[in-house]
Coordinates of C-alpha atoms in Angstrom, one line a residue:
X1 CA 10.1 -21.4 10.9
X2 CA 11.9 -18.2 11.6
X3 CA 10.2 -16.2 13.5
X4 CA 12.3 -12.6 14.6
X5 CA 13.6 -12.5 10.9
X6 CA 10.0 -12.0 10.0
X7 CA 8.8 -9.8 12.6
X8 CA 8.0 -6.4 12.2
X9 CA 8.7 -3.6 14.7
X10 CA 10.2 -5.7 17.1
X11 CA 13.7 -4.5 18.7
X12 CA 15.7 -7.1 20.6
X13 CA 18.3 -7.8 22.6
X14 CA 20.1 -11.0 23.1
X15 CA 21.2 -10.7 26.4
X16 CA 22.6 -14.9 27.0
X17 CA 22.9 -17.6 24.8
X18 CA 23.2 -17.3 20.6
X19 CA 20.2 -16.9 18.6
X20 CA 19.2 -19.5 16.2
X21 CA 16.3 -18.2 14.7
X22 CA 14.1 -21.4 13.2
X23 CA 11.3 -22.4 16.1
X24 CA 9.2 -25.4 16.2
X25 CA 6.5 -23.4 17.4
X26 CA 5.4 -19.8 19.4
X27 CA 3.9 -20.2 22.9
X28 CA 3.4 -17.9 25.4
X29 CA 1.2 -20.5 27.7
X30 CA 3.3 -23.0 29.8
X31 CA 0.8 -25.8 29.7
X32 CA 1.6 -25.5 25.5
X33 CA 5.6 -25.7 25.5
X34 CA 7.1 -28.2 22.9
X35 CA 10.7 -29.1 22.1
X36 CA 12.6 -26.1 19.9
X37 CA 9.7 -23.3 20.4
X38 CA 10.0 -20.0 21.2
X39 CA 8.5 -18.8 24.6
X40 CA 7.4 -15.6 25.6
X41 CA 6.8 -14.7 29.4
X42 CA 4.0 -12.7 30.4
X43 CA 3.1 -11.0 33.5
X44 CA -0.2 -11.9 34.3
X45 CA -3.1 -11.0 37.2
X46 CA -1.9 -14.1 38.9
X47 CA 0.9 -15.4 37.2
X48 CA 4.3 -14.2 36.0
X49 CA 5.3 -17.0 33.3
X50 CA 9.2 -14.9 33.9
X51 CA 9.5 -16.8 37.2
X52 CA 8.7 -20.7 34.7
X53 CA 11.7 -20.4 33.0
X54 CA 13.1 -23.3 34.8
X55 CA 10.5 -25.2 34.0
X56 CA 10.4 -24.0 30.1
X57 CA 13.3 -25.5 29.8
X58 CA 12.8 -28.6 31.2
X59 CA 10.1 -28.9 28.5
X60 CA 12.6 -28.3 25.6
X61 CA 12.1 -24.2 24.4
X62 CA 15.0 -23.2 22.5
X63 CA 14.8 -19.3 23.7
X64 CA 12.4 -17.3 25.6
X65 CA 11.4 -13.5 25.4
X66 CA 11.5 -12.0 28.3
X67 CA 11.4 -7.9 30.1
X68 CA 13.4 -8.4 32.6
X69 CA 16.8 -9.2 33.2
X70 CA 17.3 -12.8 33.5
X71 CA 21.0 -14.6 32.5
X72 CA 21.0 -18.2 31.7
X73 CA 23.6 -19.9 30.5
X74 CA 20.8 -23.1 29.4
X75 CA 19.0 -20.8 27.1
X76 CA 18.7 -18.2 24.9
X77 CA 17.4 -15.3 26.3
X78 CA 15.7 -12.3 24.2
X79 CA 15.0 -9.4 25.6
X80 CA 12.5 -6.5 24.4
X81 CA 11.1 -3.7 26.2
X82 CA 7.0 -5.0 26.8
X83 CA 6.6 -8.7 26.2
X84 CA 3.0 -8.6 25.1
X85 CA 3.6 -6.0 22.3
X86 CA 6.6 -8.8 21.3
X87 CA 3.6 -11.5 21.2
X88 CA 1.8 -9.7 19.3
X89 CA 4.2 -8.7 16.5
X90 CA 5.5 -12.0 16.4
X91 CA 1.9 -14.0 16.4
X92 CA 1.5 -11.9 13.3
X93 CA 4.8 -12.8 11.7
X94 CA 3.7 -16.8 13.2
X95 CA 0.5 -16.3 11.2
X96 CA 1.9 -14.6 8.4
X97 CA 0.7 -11.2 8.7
X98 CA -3.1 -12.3 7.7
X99 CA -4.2 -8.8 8.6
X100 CA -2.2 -7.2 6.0
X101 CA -4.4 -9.1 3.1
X102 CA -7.9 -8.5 4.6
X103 CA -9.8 -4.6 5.8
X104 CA -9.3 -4.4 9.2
X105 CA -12.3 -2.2 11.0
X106 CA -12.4 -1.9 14.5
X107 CA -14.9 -0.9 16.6
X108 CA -14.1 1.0 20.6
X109 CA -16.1 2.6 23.1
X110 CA -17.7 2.1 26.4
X111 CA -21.3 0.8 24.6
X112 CA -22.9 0.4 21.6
X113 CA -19.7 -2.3 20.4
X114 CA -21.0 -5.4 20.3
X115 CA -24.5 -4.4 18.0
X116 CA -22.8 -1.8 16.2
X117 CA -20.6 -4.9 15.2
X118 CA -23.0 -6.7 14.3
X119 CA -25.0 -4.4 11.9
X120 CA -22.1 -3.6 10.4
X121 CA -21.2 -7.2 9.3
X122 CA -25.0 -7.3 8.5
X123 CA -24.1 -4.5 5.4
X124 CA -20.2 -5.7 4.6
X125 CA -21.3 -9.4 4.3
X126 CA -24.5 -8.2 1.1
X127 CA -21.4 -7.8 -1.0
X128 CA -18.2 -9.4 0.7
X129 CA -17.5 -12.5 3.1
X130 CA -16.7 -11.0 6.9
X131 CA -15.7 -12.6 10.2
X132 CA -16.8 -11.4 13.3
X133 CA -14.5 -11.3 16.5
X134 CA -16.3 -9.9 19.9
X135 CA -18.3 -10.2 23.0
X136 CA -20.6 -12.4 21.7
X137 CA -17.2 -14.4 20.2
X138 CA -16.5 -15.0 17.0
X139 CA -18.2 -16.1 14.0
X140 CA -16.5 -16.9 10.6
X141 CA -19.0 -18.0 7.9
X142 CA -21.5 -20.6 9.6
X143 CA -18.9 -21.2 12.2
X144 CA -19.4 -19.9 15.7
X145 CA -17.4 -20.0 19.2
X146 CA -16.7 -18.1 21.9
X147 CA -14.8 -15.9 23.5
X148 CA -13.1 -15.5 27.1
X149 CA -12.7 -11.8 25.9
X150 CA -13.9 -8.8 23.9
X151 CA -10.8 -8.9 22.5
X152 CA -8.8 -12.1 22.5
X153 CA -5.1 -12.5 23.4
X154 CA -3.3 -11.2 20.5
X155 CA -1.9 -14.8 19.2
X156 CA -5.5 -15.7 19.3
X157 CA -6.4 -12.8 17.6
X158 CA -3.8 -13.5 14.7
X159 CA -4.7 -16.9 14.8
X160 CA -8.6 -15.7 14.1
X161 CA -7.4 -13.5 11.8
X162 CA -5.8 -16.2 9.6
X163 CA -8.8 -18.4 9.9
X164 CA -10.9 -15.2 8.2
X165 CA -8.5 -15.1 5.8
X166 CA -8.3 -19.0 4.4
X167 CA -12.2 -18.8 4.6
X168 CA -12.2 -16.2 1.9
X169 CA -12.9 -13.2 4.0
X170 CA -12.4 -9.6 2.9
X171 CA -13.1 -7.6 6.1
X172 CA -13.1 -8.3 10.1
X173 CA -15.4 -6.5 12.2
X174 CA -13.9 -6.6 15.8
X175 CA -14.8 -5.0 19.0
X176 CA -11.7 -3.3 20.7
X177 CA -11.8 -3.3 24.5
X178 CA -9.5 -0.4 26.1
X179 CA -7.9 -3.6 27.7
X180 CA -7.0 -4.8 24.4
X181 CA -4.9 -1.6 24.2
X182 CA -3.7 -1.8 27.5
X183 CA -2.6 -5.3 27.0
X184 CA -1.2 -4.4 23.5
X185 CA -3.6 -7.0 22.1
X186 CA -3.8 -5.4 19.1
X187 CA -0.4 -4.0 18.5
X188 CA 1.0 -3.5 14.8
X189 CA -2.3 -4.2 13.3
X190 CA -3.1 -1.5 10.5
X191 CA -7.2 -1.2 10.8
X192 CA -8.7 0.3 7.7
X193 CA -11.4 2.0 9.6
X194 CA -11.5 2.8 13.5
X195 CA -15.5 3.8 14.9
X196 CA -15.5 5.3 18.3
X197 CA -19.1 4.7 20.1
X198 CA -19.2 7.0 22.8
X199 CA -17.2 6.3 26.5
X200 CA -18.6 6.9 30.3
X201 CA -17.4 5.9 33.0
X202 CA -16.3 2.4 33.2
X203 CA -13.6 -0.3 33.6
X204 CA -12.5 1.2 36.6
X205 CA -10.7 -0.7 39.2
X206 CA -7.4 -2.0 40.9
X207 CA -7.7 -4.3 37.8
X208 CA -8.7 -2.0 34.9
X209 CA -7.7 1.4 34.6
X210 CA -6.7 3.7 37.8
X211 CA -9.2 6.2 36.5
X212 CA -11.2 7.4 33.8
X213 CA -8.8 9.8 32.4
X214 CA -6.6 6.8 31.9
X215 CA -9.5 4.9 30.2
X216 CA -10.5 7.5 27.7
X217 CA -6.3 7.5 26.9
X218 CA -6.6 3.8 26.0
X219 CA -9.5 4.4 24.3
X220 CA -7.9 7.5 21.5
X221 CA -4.9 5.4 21.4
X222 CA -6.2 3.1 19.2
X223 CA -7.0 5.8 16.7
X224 CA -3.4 5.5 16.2
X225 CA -3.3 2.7 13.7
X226 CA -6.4 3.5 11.6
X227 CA -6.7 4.6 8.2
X228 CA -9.9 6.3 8.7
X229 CA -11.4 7.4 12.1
X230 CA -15.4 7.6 12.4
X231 CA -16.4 9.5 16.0
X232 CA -20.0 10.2 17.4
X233 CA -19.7 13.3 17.0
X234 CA -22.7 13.9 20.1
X235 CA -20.4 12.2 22.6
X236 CA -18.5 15.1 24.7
X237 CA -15.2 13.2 24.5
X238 CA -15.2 13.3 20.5
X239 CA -13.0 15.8 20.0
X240 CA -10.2 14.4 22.2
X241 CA -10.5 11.6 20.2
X242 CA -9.9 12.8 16.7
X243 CA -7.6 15.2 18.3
X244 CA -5.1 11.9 19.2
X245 CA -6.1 10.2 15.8
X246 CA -3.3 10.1 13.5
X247 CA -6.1 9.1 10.9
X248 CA -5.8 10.4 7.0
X249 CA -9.8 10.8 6.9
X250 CA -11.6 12.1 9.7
X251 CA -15.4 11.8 10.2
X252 CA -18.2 12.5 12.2
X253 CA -21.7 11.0 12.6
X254 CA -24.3 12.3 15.0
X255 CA -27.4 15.4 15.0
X256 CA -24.1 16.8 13.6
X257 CA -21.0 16.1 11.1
X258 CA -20.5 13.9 8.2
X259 CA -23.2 11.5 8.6
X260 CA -26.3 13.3 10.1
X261 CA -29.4 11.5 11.6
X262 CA -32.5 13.1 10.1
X263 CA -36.6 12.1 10.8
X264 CA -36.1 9.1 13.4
X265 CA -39.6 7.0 13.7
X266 CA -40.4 4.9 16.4
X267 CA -42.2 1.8 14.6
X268 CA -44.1 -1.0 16.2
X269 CA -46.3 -3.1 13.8
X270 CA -47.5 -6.7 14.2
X271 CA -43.9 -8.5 12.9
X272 CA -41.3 -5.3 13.7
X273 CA -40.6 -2.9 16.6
X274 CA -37.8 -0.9 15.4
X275 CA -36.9 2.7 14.1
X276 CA -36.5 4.4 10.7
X277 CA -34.5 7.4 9.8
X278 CA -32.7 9.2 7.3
X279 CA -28.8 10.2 6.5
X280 CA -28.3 13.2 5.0
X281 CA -24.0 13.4 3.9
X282 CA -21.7 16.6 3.9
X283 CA -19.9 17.4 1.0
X284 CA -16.9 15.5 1.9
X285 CA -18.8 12.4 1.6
X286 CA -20.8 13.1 -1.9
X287 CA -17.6 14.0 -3.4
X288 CA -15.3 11.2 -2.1
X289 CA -18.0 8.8 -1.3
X290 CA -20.8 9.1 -4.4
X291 CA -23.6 9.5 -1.6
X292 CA -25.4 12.3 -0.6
X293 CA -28.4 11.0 1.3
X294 CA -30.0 7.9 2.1
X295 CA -33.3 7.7 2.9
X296 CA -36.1 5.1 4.4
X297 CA -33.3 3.4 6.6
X298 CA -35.3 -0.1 8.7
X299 CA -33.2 -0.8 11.9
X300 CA -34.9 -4.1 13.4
X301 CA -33.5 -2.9 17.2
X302 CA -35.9 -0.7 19.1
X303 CA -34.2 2.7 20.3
X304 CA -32.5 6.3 19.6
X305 CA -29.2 4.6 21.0
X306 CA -29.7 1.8 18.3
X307 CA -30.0 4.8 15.6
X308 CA -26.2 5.9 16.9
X309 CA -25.1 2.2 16.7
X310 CA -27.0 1.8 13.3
X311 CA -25.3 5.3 12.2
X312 CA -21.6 4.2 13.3
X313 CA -22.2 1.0 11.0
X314 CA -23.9 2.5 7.9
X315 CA -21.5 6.1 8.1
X316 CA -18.5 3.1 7.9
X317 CA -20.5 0.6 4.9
X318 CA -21.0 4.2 3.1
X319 CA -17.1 4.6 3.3
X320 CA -16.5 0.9 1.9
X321 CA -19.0 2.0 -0.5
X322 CA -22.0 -0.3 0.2
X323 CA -25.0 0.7 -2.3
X324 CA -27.7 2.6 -0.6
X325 CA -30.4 0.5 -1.3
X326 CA -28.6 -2.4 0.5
X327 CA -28.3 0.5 3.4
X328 CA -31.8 1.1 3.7
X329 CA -32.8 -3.1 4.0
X330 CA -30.0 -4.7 5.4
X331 CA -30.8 -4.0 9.0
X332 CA -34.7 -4.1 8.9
X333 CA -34.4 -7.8 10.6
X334 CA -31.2 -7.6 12.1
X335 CA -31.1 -9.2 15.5
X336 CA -28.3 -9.1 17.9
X337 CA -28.6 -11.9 20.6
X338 CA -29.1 -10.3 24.2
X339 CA -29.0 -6.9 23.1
X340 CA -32.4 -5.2 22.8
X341 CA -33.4 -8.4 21.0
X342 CA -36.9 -8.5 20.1
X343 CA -37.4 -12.8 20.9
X344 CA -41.6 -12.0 19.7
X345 CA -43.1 -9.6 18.4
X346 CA -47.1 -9.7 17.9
X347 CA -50.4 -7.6 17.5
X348 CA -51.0 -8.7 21.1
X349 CA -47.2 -8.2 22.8
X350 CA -43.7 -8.0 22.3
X351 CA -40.9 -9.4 24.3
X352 CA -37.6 -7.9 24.7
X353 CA -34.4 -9.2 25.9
X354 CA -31.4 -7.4 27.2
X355 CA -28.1 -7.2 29.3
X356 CA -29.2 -4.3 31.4
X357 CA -27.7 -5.3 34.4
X358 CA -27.9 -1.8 36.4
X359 CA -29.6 0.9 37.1
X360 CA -28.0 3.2 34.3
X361 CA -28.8 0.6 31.9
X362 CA -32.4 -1.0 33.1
X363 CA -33.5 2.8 33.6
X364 CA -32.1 3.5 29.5
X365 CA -33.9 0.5 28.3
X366 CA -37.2 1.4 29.9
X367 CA -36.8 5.0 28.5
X368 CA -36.2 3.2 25.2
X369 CA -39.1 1.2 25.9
X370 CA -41.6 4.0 26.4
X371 CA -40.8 5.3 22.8
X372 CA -43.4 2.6 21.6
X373 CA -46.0 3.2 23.9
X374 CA -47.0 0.0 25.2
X375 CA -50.0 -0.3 27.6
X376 CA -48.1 -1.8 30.1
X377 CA -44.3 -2.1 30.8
X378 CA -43.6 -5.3 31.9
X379 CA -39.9 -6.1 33.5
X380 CA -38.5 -9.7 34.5
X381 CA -35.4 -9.2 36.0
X382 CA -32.6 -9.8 38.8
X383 CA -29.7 -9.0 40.4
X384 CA -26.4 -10.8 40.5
X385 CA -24.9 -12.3 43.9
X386 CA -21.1 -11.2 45.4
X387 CA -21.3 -8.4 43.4
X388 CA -22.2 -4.9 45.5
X389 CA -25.3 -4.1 46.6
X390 CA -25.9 -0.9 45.6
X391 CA -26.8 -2.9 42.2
X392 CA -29.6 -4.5 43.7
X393 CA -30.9 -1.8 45.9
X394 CA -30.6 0.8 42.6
X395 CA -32.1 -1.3 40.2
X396 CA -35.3 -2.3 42.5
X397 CA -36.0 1.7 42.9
X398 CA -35.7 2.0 39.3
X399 CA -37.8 -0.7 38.2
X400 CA -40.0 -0.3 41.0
X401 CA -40.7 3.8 40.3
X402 CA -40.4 3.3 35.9
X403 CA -42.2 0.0 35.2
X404 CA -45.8 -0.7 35.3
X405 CA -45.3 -4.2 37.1
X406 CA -42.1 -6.2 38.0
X407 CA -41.3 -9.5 38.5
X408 CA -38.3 -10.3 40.8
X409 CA -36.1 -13.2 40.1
X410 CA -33.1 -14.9 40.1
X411 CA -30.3 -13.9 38.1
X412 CA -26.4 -15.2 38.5
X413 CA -27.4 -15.8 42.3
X414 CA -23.5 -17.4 42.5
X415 CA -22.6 -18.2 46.2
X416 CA -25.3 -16.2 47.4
X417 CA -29.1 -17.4 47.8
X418 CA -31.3 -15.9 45.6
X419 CA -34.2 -15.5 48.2
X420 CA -31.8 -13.2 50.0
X421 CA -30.7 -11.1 46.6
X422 CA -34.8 -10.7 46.1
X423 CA -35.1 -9.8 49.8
X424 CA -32.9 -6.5 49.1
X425 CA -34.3 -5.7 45.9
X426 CA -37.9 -5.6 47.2
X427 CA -36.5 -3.4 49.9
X428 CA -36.4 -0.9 47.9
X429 CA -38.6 -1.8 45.5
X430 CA -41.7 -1.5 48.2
X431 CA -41.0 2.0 49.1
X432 CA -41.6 3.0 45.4
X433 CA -45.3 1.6 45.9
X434 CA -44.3 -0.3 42.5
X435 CA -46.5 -3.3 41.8
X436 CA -44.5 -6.2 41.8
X437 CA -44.4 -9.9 42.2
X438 CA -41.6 -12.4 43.5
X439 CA -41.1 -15.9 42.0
X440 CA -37.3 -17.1 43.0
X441 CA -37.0 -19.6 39.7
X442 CA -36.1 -17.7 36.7
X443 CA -38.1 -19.7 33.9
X444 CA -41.5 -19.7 36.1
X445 CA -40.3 -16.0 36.0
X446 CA -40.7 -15.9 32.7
X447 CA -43.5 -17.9 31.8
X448 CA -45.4 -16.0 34.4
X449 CA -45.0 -12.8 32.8
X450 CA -46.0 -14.1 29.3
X451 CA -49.1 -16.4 30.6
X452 CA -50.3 -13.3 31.9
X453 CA -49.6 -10.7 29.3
X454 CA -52.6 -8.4 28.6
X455 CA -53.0 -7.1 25.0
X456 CA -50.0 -3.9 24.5
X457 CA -48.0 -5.5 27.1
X458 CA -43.9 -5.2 26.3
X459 CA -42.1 -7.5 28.4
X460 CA -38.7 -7.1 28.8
X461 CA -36.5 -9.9 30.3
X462 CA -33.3 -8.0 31.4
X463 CA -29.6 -9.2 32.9
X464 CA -28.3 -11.8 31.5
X465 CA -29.0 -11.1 27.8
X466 CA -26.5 -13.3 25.9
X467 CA -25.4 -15.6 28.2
X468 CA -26.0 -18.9 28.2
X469 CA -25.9 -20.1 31.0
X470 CA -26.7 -19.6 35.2
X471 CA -24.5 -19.4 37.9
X472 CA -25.4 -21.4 41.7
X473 CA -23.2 -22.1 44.0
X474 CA -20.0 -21.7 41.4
X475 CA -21.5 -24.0 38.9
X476 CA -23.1 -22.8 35.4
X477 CA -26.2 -24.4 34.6
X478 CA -27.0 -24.5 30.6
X479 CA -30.2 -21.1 31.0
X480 CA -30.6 -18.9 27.8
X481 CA -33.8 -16.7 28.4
X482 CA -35.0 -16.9 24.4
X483 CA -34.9 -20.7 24.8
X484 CA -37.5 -20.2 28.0
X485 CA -39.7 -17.5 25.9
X486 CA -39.4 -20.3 23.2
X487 CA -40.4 -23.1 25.2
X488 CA -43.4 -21.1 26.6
X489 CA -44.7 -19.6 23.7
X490 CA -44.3 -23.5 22.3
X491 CA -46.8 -24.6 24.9
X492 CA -49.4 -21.6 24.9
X493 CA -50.1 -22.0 21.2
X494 CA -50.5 -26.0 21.7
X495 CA -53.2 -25.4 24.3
X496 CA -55.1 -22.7 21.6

């Protein structure tokens, strides 16, 4: 197929060799080369696929893309300035620019991306067919897999893209990772709508951004290829945002703006611990949109930070004018696996699990958890092993001072043993005069907490959240914390 002809944006120079522009195939992985494809190096973490060329060529490419300046007289060599922004035009122009026939809406910020995903699928998909890419991977129809990142390498990413599209999709809801921007995942995609979450501190490291200046710069600059730009207006960095936007609409959501949060409720019935609210629209919105106000809104999640996630979603479905009855039911059951999921909910307790996996976010969840007034606030939780300390040591003081009883356990203990990662969470846990109790094995953890549950009780099971799995020693063991809540709710209602 020809390839450059039908690339968009991209501006080449052949710098050895003649071009013949009909490829067997595009590859950018050297384990994938076959005979007449086109290769593009990347410079990895670990790797520089520049310094393979040798080896590419043993294997049979017909030309490589490259950044530096490399002269073969074997090959032909193509030279642009950033190789990754290359893949990514060109995996579009592989795929056939599959973007460019569905809606586009990305969502970016520091938290709040994976749920407010979520939801907002939850809306689209009452009137249209949507594919889901993110942290939690990617889910097209009843079809499910996973991800190695938020946002997948951009051939990946066109690849998914295309898949969405010969499944009949109309939209894609993706999270977009400052990486992704970085890493010019995402270049030359035209999004429909961009949301912006909120940002903190984050991602910083000799391996993700050199500060957070530099992170919040990744972040706007994906407001660069949306349509329509949706900010939380309540963040502090908002107005930086919108101010790099290049959007045609502009919007706010928040206390403030476009799409304003009025009369939140904390509910907690028998079968639902959750919030309802209202949206009350500016003028801009009744006279573009139709909608002035939407009333009665049942978000499933517990939490005010679930009301902004809810709020990003329903301020975008508004905007891809989703009726406003659908608005007010859609999320009442949503459920977003490892994020404030509610795994039971009962007259007697409820159980929450969640990805808080420091102190920030163990001490916002039990914040959130107070909302609902429970008699007692259980928390099951540990701490990761080769990871800093501080974790540990921060998130035993929390629990310890916030919680009405903890149980310590084993998390990701990795090459550490979990007795010693309990040892320095109790060390700080004890000085708090928390009660507490230890039990190294994470499912006794659990069942423990539940067996013993006293009418009121809200147990939340914090860490690991989504993930599937637990990590000893450097091997994953299948462990999904609903699957244990499962299995012992299972057995306590055989023995009544």
């Amino acid at each position: 197929m020809k390839l450059i002809e039908n690339t968009e944006g991209l501006d080449i120079d052949i710098i050895s060799g003649e071009l013949d522009d009909n490829f067997s195939d595009l590859v950018f992985n050297t384990k994938k080369v076959v005979k007449d494809c086109l290769f593009v190096c990347i410079k990895g973490r670990n790797f520089d696929t520049h310094d393979a060329i040798d080896d590419i060529v043993k294997l049979g490419a017909k030309a490589v893309v490259v950044e530096k300046d490399i002269k073969r007289d074997d090959i032909c060599v193509i030279k642009v300035d950033n190789t990754r922004a290359a893949l990514a035009r060109l995996s579009a122009a592989y795929f056939d620019h599959p973007s460019k026939k569905m809606k586009i809406i990305g969502i970016t910020g520091t938290k709040g991306k994976t749920t407010s995903s979520h939801m907002l699928k939850k809306l689209l998909e009452q009137n249209a067919k949507v594919g889901l890419i993110g942290t939690n991977g990617i889910t097209i129809g009843d079809m499910h897999r996973s991800t190695l990142n938020t946002t997948p390498e951009s051939y990946e990413l066109q690849k998914t893209f295309k898949e969405c599209l010969d499944a009949g999709c109309e939209y894609v809801v993706m999270e977009v990772s400052s990486q992704a921007v970085m890493l010019k995942r995402i270049e030359g995609i035209n999004f429909h709508i961009g949301i912006f979450t909120n940002i903190s501190p984050d991602h910083i490291g000799p391996d993700e951004h050199k500060d957070f200046e530099e992170y919040l710069m990744y972040k706007s600059l994906f407001f660069k290829q949306c349509e329509k730009t949706i900010v939380n207006a309540d963040d502090e960095h908002s107005e930086y945002v919108l101010k790099q936007s290049t959007s045609n609409e502009k919007y706010k959501f928040g206390k403030t703006g476009d799409f304003v949060i009025n009369h939140i409720n904390y509910i907690s019935d028998k079968d639902f611990l959750g919030t309802s609210f209202c949206i009350s629209c500016s003028d801009v919105i009744k006279d573009k949109y139709g909608i002035e106000s939407v009333g009665d809104i049942l978000v499933g999640i517990p939490g005010e930070f679930n009301v902004y996630n809810a709020l990003s979603a329903l301020s975008a479905a508004i905007i891809c004018k989703v009726e406003p009855q659908v608005l007010q039911s859609a999320l009442k059951d949503i459920k977003v696996n490892g994020r404030m999921e509610v795994a039971y909910s009962s007259h007697d307790i409820k159980i929450i699990i969640d990805y808080a996996h420091n102190a920030i976010s163990t001490e916002s969840l039990i914040n959130t958890l107070r909302q609902y007034k429970p008699k007692r606030l259980v928390v099951v939780f540990g701490s990761g092993g080769n990871r800093s300390k501080d974790r540990r040591y921060s998130m035993g003081e929390i629990c310890g001072k916030m919680a009405d009883f903890s149980v310590v356990t084993a998390d990701n203990s990795r090459y550490e043993k979990t007795e010693d990662i309990i040892a320095d969470i109790v060390e700080k846990l004890s000085a708090t005069g928390g009660k507490y109790i230890t039990i190294p094995d994470r499912k006794e953890a659990i069942f423990y907490a539940i067996e013993n549950s006293k009418p009121g009780d809200i147990i939340a099971i914090v860490g690991k959240g989504h993930e599937d799995y637990q990590e000893i020693n450097g091997v994953r063991h299948h462990f999904l914390d609903r699957e244990v809540v499962e299995e012992c709710l299972e057995k306590m209602n055989e023995k009544n």
